[in-house]
mmCIF file of C-alpha atoms in Angstrom:
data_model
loop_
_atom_site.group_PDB
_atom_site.id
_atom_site.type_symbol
_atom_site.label_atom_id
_atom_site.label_comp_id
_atom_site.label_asym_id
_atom_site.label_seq_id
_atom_site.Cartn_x
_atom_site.Cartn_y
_atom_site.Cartn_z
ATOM 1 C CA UNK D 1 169.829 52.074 136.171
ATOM 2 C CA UNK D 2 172.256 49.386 135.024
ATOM 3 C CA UNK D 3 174.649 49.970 137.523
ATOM 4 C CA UNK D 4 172.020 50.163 140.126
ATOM 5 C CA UNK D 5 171.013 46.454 139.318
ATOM 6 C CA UNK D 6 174.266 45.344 138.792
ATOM 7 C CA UNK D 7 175.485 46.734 142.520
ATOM 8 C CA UNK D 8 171.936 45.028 143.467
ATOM 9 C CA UNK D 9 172.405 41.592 142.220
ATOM 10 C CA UNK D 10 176.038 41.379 142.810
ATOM 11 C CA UNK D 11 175.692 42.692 146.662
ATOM 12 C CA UNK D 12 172.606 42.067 147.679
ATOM 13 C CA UNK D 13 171.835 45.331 148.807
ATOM 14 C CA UNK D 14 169.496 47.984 147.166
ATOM 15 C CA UNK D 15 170.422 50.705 149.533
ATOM 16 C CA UNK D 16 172.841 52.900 151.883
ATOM 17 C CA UNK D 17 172.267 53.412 155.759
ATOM 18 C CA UNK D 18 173.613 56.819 156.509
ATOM 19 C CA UNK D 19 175.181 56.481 159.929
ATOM 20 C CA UNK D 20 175.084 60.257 161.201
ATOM 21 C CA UNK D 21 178.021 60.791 163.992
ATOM 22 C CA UNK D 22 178.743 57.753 165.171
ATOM 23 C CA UNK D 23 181.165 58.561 167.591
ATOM 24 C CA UNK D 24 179.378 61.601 168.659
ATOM 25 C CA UNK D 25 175.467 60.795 168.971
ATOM 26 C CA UNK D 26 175.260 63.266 170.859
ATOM 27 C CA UNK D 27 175.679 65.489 168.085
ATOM 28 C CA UNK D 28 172.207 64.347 166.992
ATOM 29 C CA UNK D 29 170.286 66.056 169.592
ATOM 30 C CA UNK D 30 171.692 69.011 169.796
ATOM 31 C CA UNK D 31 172.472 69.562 166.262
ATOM 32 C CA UNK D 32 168.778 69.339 165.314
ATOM 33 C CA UNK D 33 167.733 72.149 166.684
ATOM 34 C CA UNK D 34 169.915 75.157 165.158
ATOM 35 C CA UNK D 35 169.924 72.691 161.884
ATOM 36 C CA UNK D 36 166.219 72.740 161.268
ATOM 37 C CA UNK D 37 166.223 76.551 162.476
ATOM 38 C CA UNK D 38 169.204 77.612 159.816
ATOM 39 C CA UNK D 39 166.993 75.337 156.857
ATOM 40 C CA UNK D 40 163.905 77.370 157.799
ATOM 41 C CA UNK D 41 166.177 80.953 157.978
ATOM 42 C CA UNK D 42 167.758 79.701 154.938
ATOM 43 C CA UNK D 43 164.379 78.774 152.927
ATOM 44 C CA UNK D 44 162.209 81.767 154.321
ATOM 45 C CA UNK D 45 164.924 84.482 153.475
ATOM 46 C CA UNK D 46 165.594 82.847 150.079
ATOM 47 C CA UNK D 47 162.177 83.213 148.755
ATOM 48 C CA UNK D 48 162.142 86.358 150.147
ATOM 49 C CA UNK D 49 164.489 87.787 148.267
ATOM 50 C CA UNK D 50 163.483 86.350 145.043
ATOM 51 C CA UNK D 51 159.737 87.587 145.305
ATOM 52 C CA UNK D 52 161.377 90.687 146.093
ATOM 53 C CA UNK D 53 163.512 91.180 142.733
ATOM 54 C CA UNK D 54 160.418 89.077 140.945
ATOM 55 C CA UNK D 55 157.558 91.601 142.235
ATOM 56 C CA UNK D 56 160.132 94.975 142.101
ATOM 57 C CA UNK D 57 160.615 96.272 138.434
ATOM 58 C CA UNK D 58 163.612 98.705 140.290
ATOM 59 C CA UNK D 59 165.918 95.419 140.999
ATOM 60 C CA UNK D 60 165.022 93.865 137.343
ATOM 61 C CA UNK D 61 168.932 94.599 137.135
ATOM 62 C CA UNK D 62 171.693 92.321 135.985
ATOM 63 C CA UNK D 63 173.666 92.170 139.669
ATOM 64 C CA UNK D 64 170.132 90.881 141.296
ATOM 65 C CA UNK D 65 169.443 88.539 138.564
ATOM 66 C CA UNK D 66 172.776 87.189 139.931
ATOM 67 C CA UNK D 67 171.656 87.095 143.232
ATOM 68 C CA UNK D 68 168.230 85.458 142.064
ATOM 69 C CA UNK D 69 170.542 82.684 141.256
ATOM 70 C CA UNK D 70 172.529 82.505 143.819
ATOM 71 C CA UNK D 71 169.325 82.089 145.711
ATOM 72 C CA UNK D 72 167.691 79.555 143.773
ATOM 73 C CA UNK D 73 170.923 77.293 143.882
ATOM 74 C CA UNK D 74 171.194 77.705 147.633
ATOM 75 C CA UNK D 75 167.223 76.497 147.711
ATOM 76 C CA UNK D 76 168.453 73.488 145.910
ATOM 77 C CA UNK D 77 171.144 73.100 147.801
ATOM 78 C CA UNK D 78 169.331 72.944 151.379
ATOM 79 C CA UNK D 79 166.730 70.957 149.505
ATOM 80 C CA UNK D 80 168.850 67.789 148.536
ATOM 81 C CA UNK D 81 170.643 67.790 151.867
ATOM 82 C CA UNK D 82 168.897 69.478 154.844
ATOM 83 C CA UNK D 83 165.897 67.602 155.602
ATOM 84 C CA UNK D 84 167.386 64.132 154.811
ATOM 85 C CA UNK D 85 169.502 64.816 157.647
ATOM 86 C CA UNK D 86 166.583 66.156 159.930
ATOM 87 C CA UNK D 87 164.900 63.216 158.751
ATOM 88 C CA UNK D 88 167.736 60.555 160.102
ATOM 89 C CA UNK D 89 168.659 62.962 163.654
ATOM 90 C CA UNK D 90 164.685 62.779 164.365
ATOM 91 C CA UNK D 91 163.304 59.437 163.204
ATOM 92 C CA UNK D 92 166.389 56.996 162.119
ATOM 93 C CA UNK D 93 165.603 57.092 158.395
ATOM 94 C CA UNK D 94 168.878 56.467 157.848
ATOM 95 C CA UNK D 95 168.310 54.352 154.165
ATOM 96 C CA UNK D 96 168.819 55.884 151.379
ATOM 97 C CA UNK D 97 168.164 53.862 147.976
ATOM 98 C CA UNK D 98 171.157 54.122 145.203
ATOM 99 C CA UNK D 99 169.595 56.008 142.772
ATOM 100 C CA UNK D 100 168.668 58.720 145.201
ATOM 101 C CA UNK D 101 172.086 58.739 146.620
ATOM 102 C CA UNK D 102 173.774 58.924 143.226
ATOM 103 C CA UNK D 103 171.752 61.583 142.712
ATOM 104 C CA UNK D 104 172.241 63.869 145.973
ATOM 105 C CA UNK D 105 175.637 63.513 145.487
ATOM 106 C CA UNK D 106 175.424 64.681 141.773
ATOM 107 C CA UNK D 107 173.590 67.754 142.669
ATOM 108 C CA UNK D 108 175.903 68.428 145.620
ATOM 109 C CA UNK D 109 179.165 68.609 143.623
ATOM 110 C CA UNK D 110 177.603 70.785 140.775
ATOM 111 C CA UNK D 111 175.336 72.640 142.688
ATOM 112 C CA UNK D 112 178.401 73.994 144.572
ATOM 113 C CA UNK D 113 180.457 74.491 141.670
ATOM 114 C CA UNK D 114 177.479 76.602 140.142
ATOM 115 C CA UNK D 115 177.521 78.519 143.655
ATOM 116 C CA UNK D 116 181.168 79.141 143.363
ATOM 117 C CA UNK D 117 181.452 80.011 139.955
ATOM 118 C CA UNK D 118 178.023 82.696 140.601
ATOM 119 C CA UNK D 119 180.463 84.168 143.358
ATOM 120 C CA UNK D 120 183.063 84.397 140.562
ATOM 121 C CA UNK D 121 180.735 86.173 137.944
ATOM 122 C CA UNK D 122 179.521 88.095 140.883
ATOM 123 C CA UNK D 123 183.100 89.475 141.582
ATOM 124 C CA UNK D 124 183.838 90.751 137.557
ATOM 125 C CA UNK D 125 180.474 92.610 138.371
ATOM 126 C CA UNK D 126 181.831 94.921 141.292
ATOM 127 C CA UNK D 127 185.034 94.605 139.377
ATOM 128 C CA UNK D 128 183.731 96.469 135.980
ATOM 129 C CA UNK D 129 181.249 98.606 138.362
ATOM 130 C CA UNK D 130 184.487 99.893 140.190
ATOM 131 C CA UNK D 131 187.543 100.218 138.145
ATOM 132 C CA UNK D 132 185.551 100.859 134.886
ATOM 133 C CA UNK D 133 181.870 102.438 135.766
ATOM 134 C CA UNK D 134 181.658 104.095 132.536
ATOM 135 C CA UNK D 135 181.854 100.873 130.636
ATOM 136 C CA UNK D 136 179.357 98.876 133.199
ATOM 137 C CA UNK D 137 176.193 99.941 131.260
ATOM 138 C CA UNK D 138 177.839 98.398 127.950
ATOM 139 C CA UNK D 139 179.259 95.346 129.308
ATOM 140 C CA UNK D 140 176.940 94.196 132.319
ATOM 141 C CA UNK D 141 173.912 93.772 130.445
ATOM 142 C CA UNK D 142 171.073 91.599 130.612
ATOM 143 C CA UNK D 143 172.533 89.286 126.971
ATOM 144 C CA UNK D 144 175.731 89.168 129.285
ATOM 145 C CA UNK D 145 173.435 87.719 132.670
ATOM 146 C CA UNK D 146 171.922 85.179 130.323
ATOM 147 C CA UNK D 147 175.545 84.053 128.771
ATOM 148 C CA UNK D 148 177.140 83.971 132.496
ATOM 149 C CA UNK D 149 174.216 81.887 133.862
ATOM 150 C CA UNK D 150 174.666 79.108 130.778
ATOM 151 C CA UNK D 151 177.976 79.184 131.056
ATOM 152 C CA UNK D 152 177.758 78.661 134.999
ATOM 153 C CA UNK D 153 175.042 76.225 134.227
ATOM 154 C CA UNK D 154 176.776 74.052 131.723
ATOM 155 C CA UNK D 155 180.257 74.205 133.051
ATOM 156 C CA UNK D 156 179.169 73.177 136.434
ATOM 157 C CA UNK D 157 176.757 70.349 135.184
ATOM 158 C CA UNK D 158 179.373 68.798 132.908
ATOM 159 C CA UNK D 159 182.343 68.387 134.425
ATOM 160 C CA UNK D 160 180.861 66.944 138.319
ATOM 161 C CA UNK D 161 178.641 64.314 135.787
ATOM 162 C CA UNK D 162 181.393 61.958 135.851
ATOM 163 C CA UNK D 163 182.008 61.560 139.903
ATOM 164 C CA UNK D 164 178.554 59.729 140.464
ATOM 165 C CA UNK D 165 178.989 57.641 137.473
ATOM 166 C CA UNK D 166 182.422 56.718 138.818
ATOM 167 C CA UNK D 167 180.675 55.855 142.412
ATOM 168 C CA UNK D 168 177.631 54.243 140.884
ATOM 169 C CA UNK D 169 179.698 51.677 138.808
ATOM 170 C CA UNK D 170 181.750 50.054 141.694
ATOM 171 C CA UNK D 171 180.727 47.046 143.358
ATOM 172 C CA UNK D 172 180.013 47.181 147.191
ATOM 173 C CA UNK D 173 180.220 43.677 148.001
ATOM 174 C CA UNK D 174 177.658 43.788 151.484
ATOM 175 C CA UNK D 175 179.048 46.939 152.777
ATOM 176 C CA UNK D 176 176.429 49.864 152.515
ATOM 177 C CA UNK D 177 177.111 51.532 155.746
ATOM 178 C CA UNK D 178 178.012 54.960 154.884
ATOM 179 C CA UNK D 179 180.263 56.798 157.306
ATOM 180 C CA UNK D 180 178.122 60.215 156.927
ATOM 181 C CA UNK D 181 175.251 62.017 156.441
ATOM 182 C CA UNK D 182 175.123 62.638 153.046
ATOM 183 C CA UNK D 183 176.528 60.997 150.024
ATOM 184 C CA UNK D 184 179.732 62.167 149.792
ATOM 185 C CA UNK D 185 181.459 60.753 146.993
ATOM 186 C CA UNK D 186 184.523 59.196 148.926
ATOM 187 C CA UNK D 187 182.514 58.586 151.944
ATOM 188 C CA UNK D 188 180.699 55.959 149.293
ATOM 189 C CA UNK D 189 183.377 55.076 146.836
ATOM 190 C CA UNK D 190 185.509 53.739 150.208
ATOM 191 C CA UNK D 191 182.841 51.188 150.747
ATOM 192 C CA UNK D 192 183.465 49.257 147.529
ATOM 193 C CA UNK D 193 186.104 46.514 146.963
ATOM 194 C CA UNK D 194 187.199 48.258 143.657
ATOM 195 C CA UNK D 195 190.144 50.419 142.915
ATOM 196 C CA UNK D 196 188.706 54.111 143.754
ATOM 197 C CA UNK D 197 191.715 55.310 142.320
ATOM 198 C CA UNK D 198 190.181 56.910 139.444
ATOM 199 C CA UNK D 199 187.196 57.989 141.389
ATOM 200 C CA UNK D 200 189.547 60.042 144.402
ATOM 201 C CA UNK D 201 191.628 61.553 140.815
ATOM 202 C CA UNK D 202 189.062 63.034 139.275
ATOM 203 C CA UNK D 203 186.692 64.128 142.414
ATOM 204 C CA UNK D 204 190.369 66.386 143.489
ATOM 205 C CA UNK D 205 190.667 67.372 139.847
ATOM 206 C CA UNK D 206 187.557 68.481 139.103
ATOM 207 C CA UNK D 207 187.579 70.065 142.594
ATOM 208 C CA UNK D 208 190.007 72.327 142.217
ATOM 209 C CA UNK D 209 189.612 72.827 138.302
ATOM 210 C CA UNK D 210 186.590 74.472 139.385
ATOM 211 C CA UNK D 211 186.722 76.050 142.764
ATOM 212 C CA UNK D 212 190.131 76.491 142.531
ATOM 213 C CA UNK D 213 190.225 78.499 139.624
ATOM 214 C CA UNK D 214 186.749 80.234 140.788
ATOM 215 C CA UNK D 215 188.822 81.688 143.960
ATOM 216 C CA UNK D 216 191.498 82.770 142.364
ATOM 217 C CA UNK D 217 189.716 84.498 139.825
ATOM 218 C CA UNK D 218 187.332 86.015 142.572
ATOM 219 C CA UNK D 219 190.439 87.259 144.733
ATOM 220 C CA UNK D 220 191.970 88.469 141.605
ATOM 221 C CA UNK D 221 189.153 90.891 140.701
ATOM 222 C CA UNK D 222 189.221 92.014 144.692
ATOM 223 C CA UNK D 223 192.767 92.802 144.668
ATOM 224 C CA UNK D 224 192.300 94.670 141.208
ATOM 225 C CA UNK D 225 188.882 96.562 143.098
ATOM 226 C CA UNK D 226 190.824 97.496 146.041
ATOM 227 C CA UNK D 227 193.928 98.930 144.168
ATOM 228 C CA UNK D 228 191.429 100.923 142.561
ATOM 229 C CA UNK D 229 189.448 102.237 145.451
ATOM 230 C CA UNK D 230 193.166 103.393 147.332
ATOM 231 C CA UNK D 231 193.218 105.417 144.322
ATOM 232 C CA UNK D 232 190.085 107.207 144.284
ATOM 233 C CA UNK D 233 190.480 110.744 146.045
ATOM 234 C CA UNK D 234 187.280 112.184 146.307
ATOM 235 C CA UNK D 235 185.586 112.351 149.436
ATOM 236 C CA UNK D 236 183.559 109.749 150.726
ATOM 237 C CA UNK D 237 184.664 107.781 147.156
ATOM 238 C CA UNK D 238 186.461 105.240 149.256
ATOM 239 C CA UNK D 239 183.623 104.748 151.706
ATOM 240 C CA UNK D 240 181.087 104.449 148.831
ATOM 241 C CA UNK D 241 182.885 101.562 146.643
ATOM 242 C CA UNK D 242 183.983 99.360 149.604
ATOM 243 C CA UNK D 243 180.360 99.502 150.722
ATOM 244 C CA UNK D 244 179.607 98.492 147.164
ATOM 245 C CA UNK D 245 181.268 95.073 147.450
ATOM 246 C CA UNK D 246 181.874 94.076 150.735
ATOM 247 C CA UNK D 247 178.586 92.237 151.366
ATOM 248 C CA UNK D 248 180.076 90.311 147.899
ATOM 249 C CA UNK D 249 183.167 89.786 149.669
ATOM 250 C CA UNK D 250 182.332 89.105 153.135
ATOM 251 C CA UNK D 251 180.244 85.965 151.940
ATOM 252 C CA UNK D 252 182.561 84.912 149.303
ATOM 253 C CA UNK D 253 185.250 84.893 152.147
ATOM 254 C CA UNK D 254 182.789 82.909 154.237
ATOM 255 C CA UNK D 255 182.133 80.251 151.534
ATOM 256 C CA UNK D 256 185.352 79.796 151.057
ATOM 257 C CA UNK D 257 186.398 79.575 154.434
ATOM 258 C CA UNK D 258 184.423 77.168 155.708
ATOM 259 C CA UNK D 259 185.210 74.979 152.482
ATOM 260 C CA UNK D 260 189.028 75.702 153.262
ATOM 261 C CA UNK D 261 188.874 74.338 156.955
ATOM 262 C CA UNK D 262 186.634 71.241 155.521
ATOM 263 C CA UNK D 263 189.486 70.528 153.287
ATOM 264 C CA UNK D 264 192.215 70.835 156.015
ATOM 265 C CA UNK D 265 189.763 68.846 158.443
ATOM 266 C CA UNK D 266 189.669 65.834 156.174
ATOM 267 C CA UNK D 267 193.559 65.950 155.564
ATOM 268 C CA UNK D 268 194.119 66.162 159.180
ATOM 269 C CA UNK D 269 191.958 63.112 159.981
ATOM 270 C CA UNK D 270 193.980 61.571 162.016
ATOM 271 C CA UNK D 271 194.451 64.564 164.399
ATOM 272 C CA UNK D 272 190.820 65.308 164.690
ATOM 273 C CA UNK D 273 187.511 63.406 165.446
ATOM 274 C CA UNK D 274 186.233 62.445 162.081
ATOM 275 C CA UNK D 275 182.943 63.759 162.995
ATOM 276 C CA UNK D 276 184.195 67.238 162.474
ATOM 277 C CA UNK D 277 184.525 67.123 158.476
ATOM 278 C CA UNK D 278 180.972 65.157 158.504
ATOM 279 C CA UNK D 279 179.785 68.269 160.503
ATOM 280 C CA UNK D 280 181.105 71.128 158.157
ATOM 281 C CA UNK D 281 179.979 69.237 155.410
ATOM 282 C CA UNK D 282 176.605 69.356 156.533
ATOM 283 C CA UNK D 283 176.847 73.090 157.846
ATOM 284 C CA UNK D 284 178.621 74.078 154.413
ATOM 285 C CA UNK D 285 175.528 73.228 152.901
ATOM 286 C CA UNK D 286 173.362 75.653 154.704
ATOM 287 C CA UNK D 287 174.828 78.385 156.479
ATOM 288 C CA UNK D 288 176.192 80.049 153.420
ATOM 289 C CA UNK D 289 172.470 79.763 152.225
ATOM 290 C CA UNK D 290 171.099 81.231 155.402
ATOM 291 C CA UNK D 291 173.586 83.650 155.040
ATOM 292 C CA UNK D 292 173.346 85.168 151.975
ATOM 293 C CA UNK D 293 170.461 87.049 151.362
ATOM 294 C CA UNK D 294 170.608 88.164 154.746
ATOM 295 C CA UNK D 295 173.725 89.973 154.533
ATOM 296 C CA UNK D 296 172.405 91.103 150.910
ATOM 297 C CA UNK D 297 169.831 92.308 151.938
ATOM 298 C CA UNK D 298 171.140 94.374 155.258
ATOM 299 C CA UNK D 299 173.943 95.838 153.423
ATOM 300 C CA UNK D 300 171.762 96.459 149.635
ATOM 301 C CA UNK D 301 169.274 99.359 150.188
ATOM 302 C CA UNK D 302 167.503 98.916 147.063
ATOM 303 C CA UNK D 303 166.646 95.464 148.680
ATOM 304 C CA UNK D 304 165.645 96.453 152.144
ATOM 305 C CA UNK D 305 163.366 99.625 150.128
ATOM 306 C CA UNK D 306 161.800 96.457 147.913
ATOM 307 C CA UNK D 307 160.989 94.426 150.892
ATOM 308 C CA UNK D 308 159.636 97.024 152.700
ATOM 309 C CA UNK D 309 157.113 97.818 150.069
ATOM 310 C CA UNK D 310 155.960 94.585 149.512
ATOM 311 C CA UNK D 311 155.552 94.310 153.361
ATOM 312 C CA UNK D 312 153.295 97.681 152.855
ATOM 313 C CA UNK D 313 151.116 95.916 149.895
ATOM 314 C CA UNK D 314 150.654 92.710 152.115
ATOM 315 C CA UNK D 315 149.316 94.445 155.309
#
């Protein structure tokens, strides 16, 4: 609050105007459309899925409590993000007060990070059930579901708290037009008339401490999985443990993908229409979320047998 009233007093200004595509307004109009469609897709298939695993005592397993996470973060995800952009593409509410920006942009960077890191966890799981299936029982139990999800809670809350403290104690001096839609961190910090220095250090440091290490670790267990499937003889074996993990792997790929050309996007700048790395920011938030327990539950039979029979008990 202190560096809320400080930016206040000092600036004169007790908010941010997200300006959405300014050089495409286009965007706007057309954008809305699939945007509010993937939020609903996104929301509606979420909740799905977790009443699914809630209501069937046949997926009260440790690798859907994973997804039940992965769920619930994507939910918060879409949440801080989606309809604040719906909200400025189909009425102008472009303000945004500081507190509420500090905070979006808080829960984006850890939010993420928990997301990435749940991939990561997520991986070791099809990791031990390939290469070692004797020892999954033993080692993927329900004590180690609640240790991952602390550890991807508290690792992932920590180390982002810093970047919004960082933005929230520069001074703005009158300029609160944010080139964006959301509160990206050096989409705000570049307003101010302070050093960001510190602020650009730690949001690529903290970046790629965590996703960075995340994706290796993730492409390390799939390299490990797949020299162990090449190695399996037995017929249909091969067949049976790449269907095991490639719904894990297609939307791990996908995540980090689309964070991968965001990255390259905002390096090239100059090359391409700075609307494009506002746009994948804004689609990285929600396609992965619309995406995920869709593919889940296509390629996961125990899923599409659970949803089925709740279908059967609602009709």
């Amino acid at each position: 609050m202190t560096a809320h009233k400080n930016n206040t007093i000092s600036t004169g200004v007790s908010d941010f105007l997200l300006n959405c595509f300014v050089r495409s307004p286009s965007w706007q109009l057309w954008l809305s459309l699939p945007l509010s469609l993937l939020f609903l897709l996104a929301m509606g298939a979420n909740a799905i899925l977790l009443i699914t695993i809630r209501m069937e005592a046949s997926l009260h397993e440790p690798m859907y409590y994973l997804l039940s996470l992965l769920s619930m973060l994507d939910i918060v995800l879409c949440l801080t993000v989606i309809p604040k952009v719906l909200a400025i593409f189909w009425f102008d509410l472009r303000p945004i007060s500081f507190p509420a920006c500090f905070l979006q942009m808080y829960i984006m960077n850890s939010f993420l990070a928990m997301e990435s890191c749940t991939f990561m966890i997520m991986a070791f799981d099809r990791y031990i059930a390939i290469c070692h299936p004797l020892r999954y029982p033993s080692i993927i139990t329900d004590q180690f579901v609640v240790k991952a999800a602390t550890f991807i809670l508290v690792r992932n809350a920590l180390i982002p708290l810093p970047i919004p403290i960082l933005s929230a104690r520069l001074h703005y001096c009158w300029r609160n037009v944010i080139e964006n839609c959301i509160c990206a961190n050096m989409s705000v910090s570049r307003l101010s008339c302070d050093d960001v220095t510190v602020n650009r250090l730690y949001q690529f440091a903290g970046g790629w401490t965590l996703l960075g290490s995340d994706l290796i670790l993730i492409f390390l267990s799939y390299t490990l999985i797949l020299r162990a499937v090449l190695r399996l003889k037995a017929e249909g074996a091969i067949a049976k443990a790449l269907s095991t993990c490639g719904s894990h792997f297609i939307l791990i790929l996908f995540f980090s993908t689309i964070l991968l050309v965001f990255i390259l996007t905002h390096v090239a700048k100059k090359k391409v229409s700075s609307d494009v790395p506002v746009l994948l920011n804004v689609l990285h938030h929600v396609i992965p979320a619309a995406l995920n327990p869709i593919v889940y539950g296509v390629r996961t039979q125990e899923i599409k047998q659970g949803i089925k029979r709740l279908l059967k008990k609602g009709w």
